[in-house]
Amino acid sequence: MSSIEVNGKSYETDEEGYLVNLADWNEDVGNYLAKTESVEMTDQHWEVINFLRDYYNEFQIAPAVRVLTKAIGKKLGPEKGTSQYLYALFPYGPAKQACKIAGLPKPTGCV
Amino acid sequence: MLHIVNKSSLERNALESCLHVAQDGAAILLIEDAVYAATRGNAASNHLRDALSRFKVYALAPDLEARGMGDRVLEGVSTVDYGGFVDLVTEHKNCQSWL
Amino acid sequence: MSEGTVKKFMFVNRKAPYGTIYALESLEVVLITAAFDQDVSLVFMDDGVFQLKKGQQTKGIENKNFSPTYRALDGYDIEKLYVEEEALAARGLTEDDLLVDVTVMPRAELGKLMDEMDVVLSF
C-alpha cells in the first residue's frame, strides 16, 4: 500500500495514486492530487470535481467519460458537455485524472 | 436456444425456473449435479418426465458416470459426451446457464 | 469501435445481492458493456428481483451498497429492465418496492424475449 502526506497527515492510496478511502478527501488533498497530475486547478476544474463527487455520492460509481460528458452538459450547460472541454481541463483523460483528484476510485470500464 | 442447468434440483430451483421459462422445442442440457434429475426414482424426475414432450433433454454422460448413475437414466433423455456438449452449444443460436 | 455490429445482449440476474458476488459482478459487466453501444437488456428473475429492492442499508454487514448504481443505468442508456412477475409475487414484493422503473412480465414472456437474443449472459 502506498500513501501520500498532506498537511502532516498521511492518506492511503493504491499503487496508481488513487485515494483508498473516499472519506479521506478534502480540498487540500484534492489540490495535492492535482499537483501530482500537473493540473493547475481553476474554478472550472473544481466545478467538474464537485460534480463527480456528487455523482459518486448519488450512484456509488464514477461515471464513464461518455456518461460524464452528457451529465455535465445537462447540469452545467451544453458548452461544457463536450469531451473537448473536459480534455482541455484534464488532458490525460477526465475520467482518469478528474476521478483521481476527486478522491474517487478509478471508473469501471475506464477506456 | 440451449439451456444449461448444473445444480441438483432437490437443492436449488434452477431446473424448475428453466422449465418455466424455456420455450417449446428448446434444448436443455443437464450437467454436474443437475444430472441427478434425469435419473429414475429421483423426486425431481417427475417434472422432467412431463417436460420431455416439450423439450429435447440431454444429460452429460461423464457426470452421470462419475456419480454412479450412468445405468439409471430416465427414458427419453439423451446422453452426450463432451464432444456432444460442444455440438449442442454450436448448433444453437444462444445459451442460458441456470447457475 | 467498428460500426454496424450492434448485438442484442441480455443479462439474466437470478441471485440475491449480498449472499454471493453474482449481482455485483453482473452490474460491473453491464456498465462495461454499455461503453460498446450494444443493445442491452437486463432481466431480474427468481431471487434476482431482490437486487432492485428499495431501502438497502449495508453498513451493518460492511459491504458496499451497490443498489444506488441501478439508478445510474438510465444515464448509461440502459433502459430495458425486465422483472419476472411470478418472482415478485412469490417474495411479497410489488413494483413499488423497486428502486428503478422496470417492465414487469410473466416468465413465459421473458423466455420468448430470451430466445431473440444474440448473447445471453447468466448470473
Coordinates of C-alpha atoms in Angstrom, one line a residue:
Chain A
M1 CA 0.0 0.0 0.0
S2 CA 1.3 3.5 -0.9
S3 CA 0.4 6.7 0.8
I4 CA 0.6 10.5 0.4
E5 CA 1.2 13.2 3.0
V6 CA -0.8 16.4 3.1
N7 CA -0.6 19.0 5.9
G8 CA 1.3 16.4 8.0
K9 CA -1.4 13.8 7.7
S10 CA -0.9 10.5 5.9
Y11 CA -3.5 9.1 3.4
E12 CA -3.6 5.7 1.9
T13 CA -3.5 5.4 -1.9
D14 CA -3.4 2.5 -4.3
E15 CA -0.4 1.8 -6.5
E16 CA -1.7 4.2 -9.1
G17 CA -2.2 7.0 -6.6
Y18 CA -6.0 6.8 -6.2
L19 CA -7.2 7.5 -2.7
V20 CA -8.2 4.3 -0.9
N21 CA -10.8 5.9 1.4
L22 CA -13.3 8.2 -0.2
A23 CA -13.9 9.8 3.2
D24 CA -10.3 10.9 3.5
W25 CA -10.8 13.5 0.8
N26 CA -10.8 17.3 1.4
E27 CA -9.8 20.3 -0.8
D28 CA -6.2 20.2 0.3
V29 CA -6.0 16.5 -0.6
G30 CA -7.6 17.4 -4.0
N31 CA -5.1 20.1 -4.6
Y32 CA -2.2 17.8 -3.7
L33 CA -3.5 15.1 -6.1
A34 CA -3.9 17.7 -8.8
K35 CA -0.3 18.7 -8.4
T36 CA 0.8 15.0 -8.8
E37 CA -1.1 15.1 -12.1
S38 CA 0.4 18.5 -13.1
V39 CA -3.1 20.0 -13.2
E40 CA -3.5 23.7 -12.3
M41 CA -6.8 23.9 -10.5
T42 CA -9.3 26.7 -11.6
D43 CA -13.0 27.2 -10.8
Q44 CA -13.8 25.2 -13.9
H45 CA -11.8 22.3 -12.6
W46 CA -13.5 22.4 -9.3
E47 CA -16.9 22.5 -10.9
V48 CA -16.1 19.2 -12.5
I49 CA -14.6 17.7 -9.4
N50 CA -17.6 18.7 -7.3
F51 CA -19.9 17.3 -9.9
L52 CA -18.0 14.0 -9.9
R53 CA -18.2 13.8 -6.1
D54 CA -22.0 14.5 -6.2
Y55 CA -22.4 11.8 -8.9
Y56 CA -20.5 9.3 -6.8
N57 CA -22.5 10.1 -3.7
E58 CA -25.7 9.5 -5.6
F59 CA -24.8 6.4 -7.7
Q60 CA -21.8 4.9 -5.9
I61 CA -19.8 4.7 -9.1
A62 CA -17.5 7.0 -11.1
P63 CA -19.2 7.7 -14.4
A64 CA -17.7 6.6 -17.8
V65 CA -16.4 9.5 -19.8
R66 CA -19.4 9.4 -22.2
V67 CA -21.8 9.5 -19.3
L68 CA -19.9 12.2 -17.5
T69 CA -19.9 14.4 -20.6
K70 CA -23.6 14.0 -21.1
A71 CA -24.4 14.6 -17.5
I72 CA -22.1 17.7 -17.2
G73 CA -23.8 19.1 -20.3
K74 CA -27.2 18.7 -18.6
K75 CA -26.1 20.2 -15.3
L76 CA -23.5 22.9 -16.2
G77 CA -24.6 23.9 -19.7
P78 CA -24.1 22.3 -23.2
E79 CA -20.9 24.2 -23.9
K80 CA -19.3 22.3 -21.0
G81 CA -20.8 19.0 -22.0
T82 CA -18.2 18.1 -24.6
S83 CA -15.1 15.9 -24.4
Q84 CA -13.0 18.8 -25.8
Y85 CA -13.9 20.9 -22.8
L86 CA -13.2 18.2 -20.4
Y87 CA -10.0 17.1 -22.0
A88 CA -8.8 20.7 -22.0
L89 CA -9.2 20.7 -18.3
F90 CA -7.9 17.2 -17.7
P91 CA -5.5 16.4 -20.6
Y92 CA -4.8 12.8 -19.6
G93 CA -8.5 11.9 -19.5
P94 CA -11.3 13.4 -17.4
A95 CA -12.2 10.0 -16.0
K96 CA -8.8 9.0 -15.0
Q97 CA -7.4 12.4 -13.8
A98 CA -10.5 14.1 -12.5
C99 CA -11.6 11.0 -10.6
K100 CA -8.2 10.8 -9.0
I101 CA -8.3 14.4 -7.9
A102 CA -11.9 14.0 -6.7
G103 CA -10.7 11.1 -4.5
L104 CA -12.8 8.5 -6.3
P105 CA -11.8 5.0 -7.4
K106 CA -10.8 4.5 -11.0
P107 CA -14.0 4.3 -13.1
T108 CA -15.4 0.9 -14.1
G109 CA -14.8 0.2 -17.7
C110 CA -12.5 3.2 -18.0
V111 CA -11.2 3.3 -21.5
Chain B
M1 CA -31.9 -22.0 -27.8
L2 CA -29.9 -24.1 -25.4
H3 CA -30.5 -24.1 -21.6
I4 CA -27.8 -25.5 -19.3
V5 CA -28.5 -26.5 -15.7
N6 CA -25.8 -27.5 -13.3
K7 CA -27.4 -27.6 -9.9
S8 CA -29.3 -30.5 -8.2
S9 CA -33.0 -29.7 -8.5
L10 CA -33.5 -31.1 -5.0
E11 CA -31.2 -28.4 -3.7
R12 CA -31.9 -25.4 -6.0
N13 CA -34.7 -24.1 -8.2
A14 CA -32.6 -23.7 -11.3
L15 CA -34.2 -26.6 -13.2
E16 CA -37.7 -25.5 -12.1
S17 CA -37.0 -21.9 -13.3
C18 CA -35.6 -23.2 -16.5
L19 CA -38.6 -25.4 -17.3
H20 CA -40.9 -22.4 -16.6
V21 CA -39.0 -20.0 -18.9
A22 CA -37.8 -22.3 -21.8
Q23 CA -39.9 -22.1 -24.9
D24 CA -41.3 -25.2 -26.7
G25 CA -38.6 -27.0 -28.7
A26 CA -35.7 -25.7 -26.7
A27 CA -32.8 -27.9 -25.8
I28 CA -32.0 -28.5 -22.1
L29 CA -28.6 -29.9 -21.1
L30 CA -28.1 -31.2 -17.6
I31 CA -24.5 -31.2 -16.3
E32 CA -22.7 -31.7 -13.0
D33 CA -25.2 -32.1 -10.1
A34 CA -28.2 -31.4 -12.3
V35 CA -27.8 -34.9 -13.9
Y36 CA -29.5 -36.5 -10.8
A37 CA -32.8 -35.0 -12.0
A38 CA -32.5 -37.2 -15.1
T39 CA -32.3 -40.5 -13.2
R40 CA -35.2 -42.9 -12.4
G41 CA -36.6 -42.6 -8.9
N42 CA -35.4 -39.1 -8.3
A43 CA -38.2 -36.9 -6.9
A44 CA -37.4 -34.2 -9.4
S45 CA -37.6 -36.6 -12.4
N46 CA -41.4 -36.4 -12.5
H47 CA -41.1 -32.7 -13.5
L48 CA -38.6 -33.6 -16.1
R49 CA -40.7 -36.5 -17.5
D50 CA -43.6 -34.1 -18.1
A51 CA -41.2 -31.8 -19.8
L52 CA -39.9 -34.4 -22.3
S53 CA -42.7 -33.8 -24.7
R54 CA -41.9 -30.1 -25.0
F55 CA -38.1 -30.0 -24.9
K56 CA -35.1 -32.0 -26.0
V57 CA -33.4 -33.1 -22.8
Y58 CA -29.7 -34.1 -22.7
A59 CA -27.5 -35.2 -19.8
L60 CA -23.7 -35.2 -19.7
A61 CA -22.6 -38.9 -19.6
P62 CA -19.3 -38.3 -17.8
D63 CA -21.1 -36.5 -15.0
L64 CA -23.7 -39.4 -14.7
E65 CA -20.9 -42.0 -14.7
A66 CA -18.9 -40.1 -12.1
R67 CA -21.9 -40.2 -9.8
G68 CA -22.6 -43.9 -10.3
M69 CA -25.9 -43.0 -12.0
G70 CA -25.0 -43.9 -15.6
D71 CA -27.2 -47.0 -15.6
R72 CA -30.5 -45.4 -14.5
V73 CA -31.0 -42.6 -16.9
L74 CA -34.7 -41.6 -17.5
E75 CA -36.1 -42.9 -20.8
G76 CA -36.3 -40.1 -23.3
V77 CA -33.2 -38.3 -22.1
S78 CA -30.2 -38.4 -24.4
T79 CA -26.8 -38.7 -23.0
V80 CA -23.9 -36.8 -24.6
D81 CA -20.1 -36.8 -24.1
Y82 CA -18.0 -33.6 -24.0
G83 CA -17.9 -33.5 -27.8
G84 CA -21.7 -33.7 -27.8
F85 CA -21.8 -30.8 -25.3
V86 CA -19.7 -28.7 -27.7
D87 CA -22.0 -29.7 -30.7
L88 CA -25.1 -28.6 -28.7
V89 CA -23.5 -25.2 -28.0
T90 CA -22.6 -24.6 -31.6
E91 CA -25.9 -25.9 -33.0
H92 CA -27.9 -23.3 -31.1
K93 CA -28.0 -19.5 -31.6
N94 CA -27.7 -18.7 -27.9
C95 CA -27.4 -20.3 -24.5
Q96 CA -28.5 -19.5 -20.9
S97 CA -26.8 -21.1 -17.9
W98 CA -29.1 -21.5 -14.9
L99 CA -26.4 -21.1 -12.3
Chain C
M1 CA -15.0 0.7 -32.5
S2 CA -16.4 -0.9 -35.6
E3 CA -19.8 0.4 -36.8
G4 CA -22.9 -1.5 -37.5
T5 CA -22.3 -4.6 -35.4
V6 CA -24.9 -4.0 -32.7
K7 CA -25.9 -7.2 -31.0
K8 CA -28.7 -7.9 -28.6
F9 CA -27.2 -8.7 -25.2
M10 CA -29.3 -9.9 -22.3
F11 CA -28.1 -10.1 -18.7
V12 CA -30.1 -12.6 -16.7
N13 CA -29.9 -11.9 -12.9
R14 CA -31.2 -14.7 -10.6
K15 CA -29.3 -14.2 -7.3
A16 CA -30.0 -12.0 -4.3
P17 CA -27.5 -9.2 -3.9
Y18 CA -25.2 -9.9 -0.9
G19 CA -25.1 -13.7 -0.4
T20 CA -23.0 -14.2 -3.5
I21 CA -20.9 -12.0 -5.7
Y22 CA -23.0 -12.6 -8.8
A23 CA -25.2 -9.5 -8.6
L24 CA -22.2 -7.1 -8.3
E25 CA -20.3 -8.9 -11.0
S26 CA -23.2 -8.7 -13.3
L27 CA -23.6 -4.9 -12.7
E28 CA -20.0 -4.3 -13.4
V29 CA -20.1 -6.2 -16.7
V30 CA -23.3 -4.3 -17.6
L31 CA -21.5 -1.0 -17.1
I32 CA -18.6 -2.1 -19.2
T33 CA -20.8 -3.4 -22.0
A34 CA -22.5 0.0 -22.1
A35 CA -19.3 1.5 -23.4
F36 CA -19.6 -0.5 -26.6
D37 CA -23.0 0.8 -27.7
Q38 CA -24.8 -2.6 -27.8
D39 CA -28.5 -3.3 -27.4
V40 CA -28.6 -4.3 -23.7
S41 CA -31.5 -5.8 -21.7
L42 CA -31.4 -6.7 -18.1
V43 CA -33.7 -9.4 -16.7
F44 CA -34.3 -10.0 -13.0
M45 CA -35.8 -13.4 -12.1
D46 CA -36.1 -15.6 -9.1
D47 CA -34.1 -14.1 -6.1
G48 CA -32.5 -11.6 -8.6
V49 CA -35.5 -9.4 -8.1
F50 CA -34.2 -8.6 -4.6
Q51 CA -31.3 -6.7 -6.2
L52 CA -33.8 -3.9 -7.0
K53 CA -35.4 -3.7 -3.6
K54 CA -35.6 -0.1 -2.2
G55 CA -34.0 0.8 1.1
Q56 CA -30.9 -1.4 1.2
Q57 CA -28.6 -0.4 4.1
T58 CA -25.4 -2.4 4.1
K59 CA -23.4 -0.6 6.9
G60 CA -24.1 -3.4 9.3
I61 CA -22.7 -6.1 7.1
E62 CA -19.8 -3.9 6.0
N63 CA -20.5 -4.5 2.3
K64 CA -20.6 -1.8 -0.3
N65 CA -24.3 -0.9 -1.1
F66 CA -24.3 -1.0 -4.8
S67 CA -28.1 -0.7 -5.2
P68 CA -27.9 3.1 -6.0
T69 CA -25.9 2.2 -9.1
Y70 CA -29.0 0.7 -10.7
R71 CA -30.3 4.2 -10.8
A72 CA -27.3 5.3 -12.9
L73 CA -28.2 2.8 -15.7
D74 CA -30.5 5.3 -17.3
G75 CA -27.6 7.7 -17.8
Y76 CA -25.7 4.8 -19.5
D77 CA -28.7 4.5 -21.9
I78 CA -29.6 1.1 -20.4
E79 CA -33.4 1.4 -20.3
K80 CA -34.6 -2.1 -20.9
L81 CA -35.1 -3.6 -17.4
Y82 CA -37.5 -6.6 -17.1
V83 CA -38.7 -8.2 -13.9
E84 CA -40.3 -11.6 -13.5
E85 CA -43.9 -11.1 -12.3
E86 CA -44.1 -14.5 -10.6
A87 CA -40.8 -13.9 -8.7
L88 CA -42.1 -10.6 -7.3
A89 CA -45.3 -12.2 -6.2
A90 CA -43.5 -15.1 -4.5
R91 CA -41.4 -12.7 -2.5
G92 CA -44.1 -10.4 -1.3
L93 CA -42.9 -7.6 -3.5
T94 CA -44.6 -5.2 -5.9
E95 CA -43.3 -2.8 -8.5
D96 CA -43.5 0.0 -5.8
D97 CA -40.8 -1.8 -3.8
L98 CA -38.3 -1.4 -6.6
L99 CA -35.8 1.4 -6.9
V100 CA -35.9 1.9 -10.7
D101 CA -38.6 1.8 -13.4
V102 CA -39.0 -1.6 -14.8
T103 CA -41.3 -3.6 -17.1
V104 CA -42.9 -6.4 -15.1
M105 CA -43.5 -9.5 -17.3
P106 CA -44.7 -13.1 -16.8
R107 CA -41.8 -15.6 -17.0
A108 CA -43.1 -17.2 -20.2
E109 CA -42.8 -13.8 -21.9
L110 CA -39.3 -13.4 -20.6
G111 CA -38.5 -16.8 -22.2
K112 CA -39.7 -15.5 -25.6
L113 CA -37.5 -12.4 -25.2
M114 CA -34.5 -14.5 -24.2
D115 CA -34.9 -16.6 -27.4
E116 CA -34.5 -13.5 -29.5
M117 CA -31.1 -12.5 -28.0
D118 CA -27.7 -12.8 -29.7
V119 CA -25.9 -13.2 -26.5
V120 CA -27.2 -14.2 -23.1
L121 CA -25.0 -13.6 -20.0
S122 CA -26.0 -15.6 -17.0
F123 CA -25.6 -14.5 -13.4

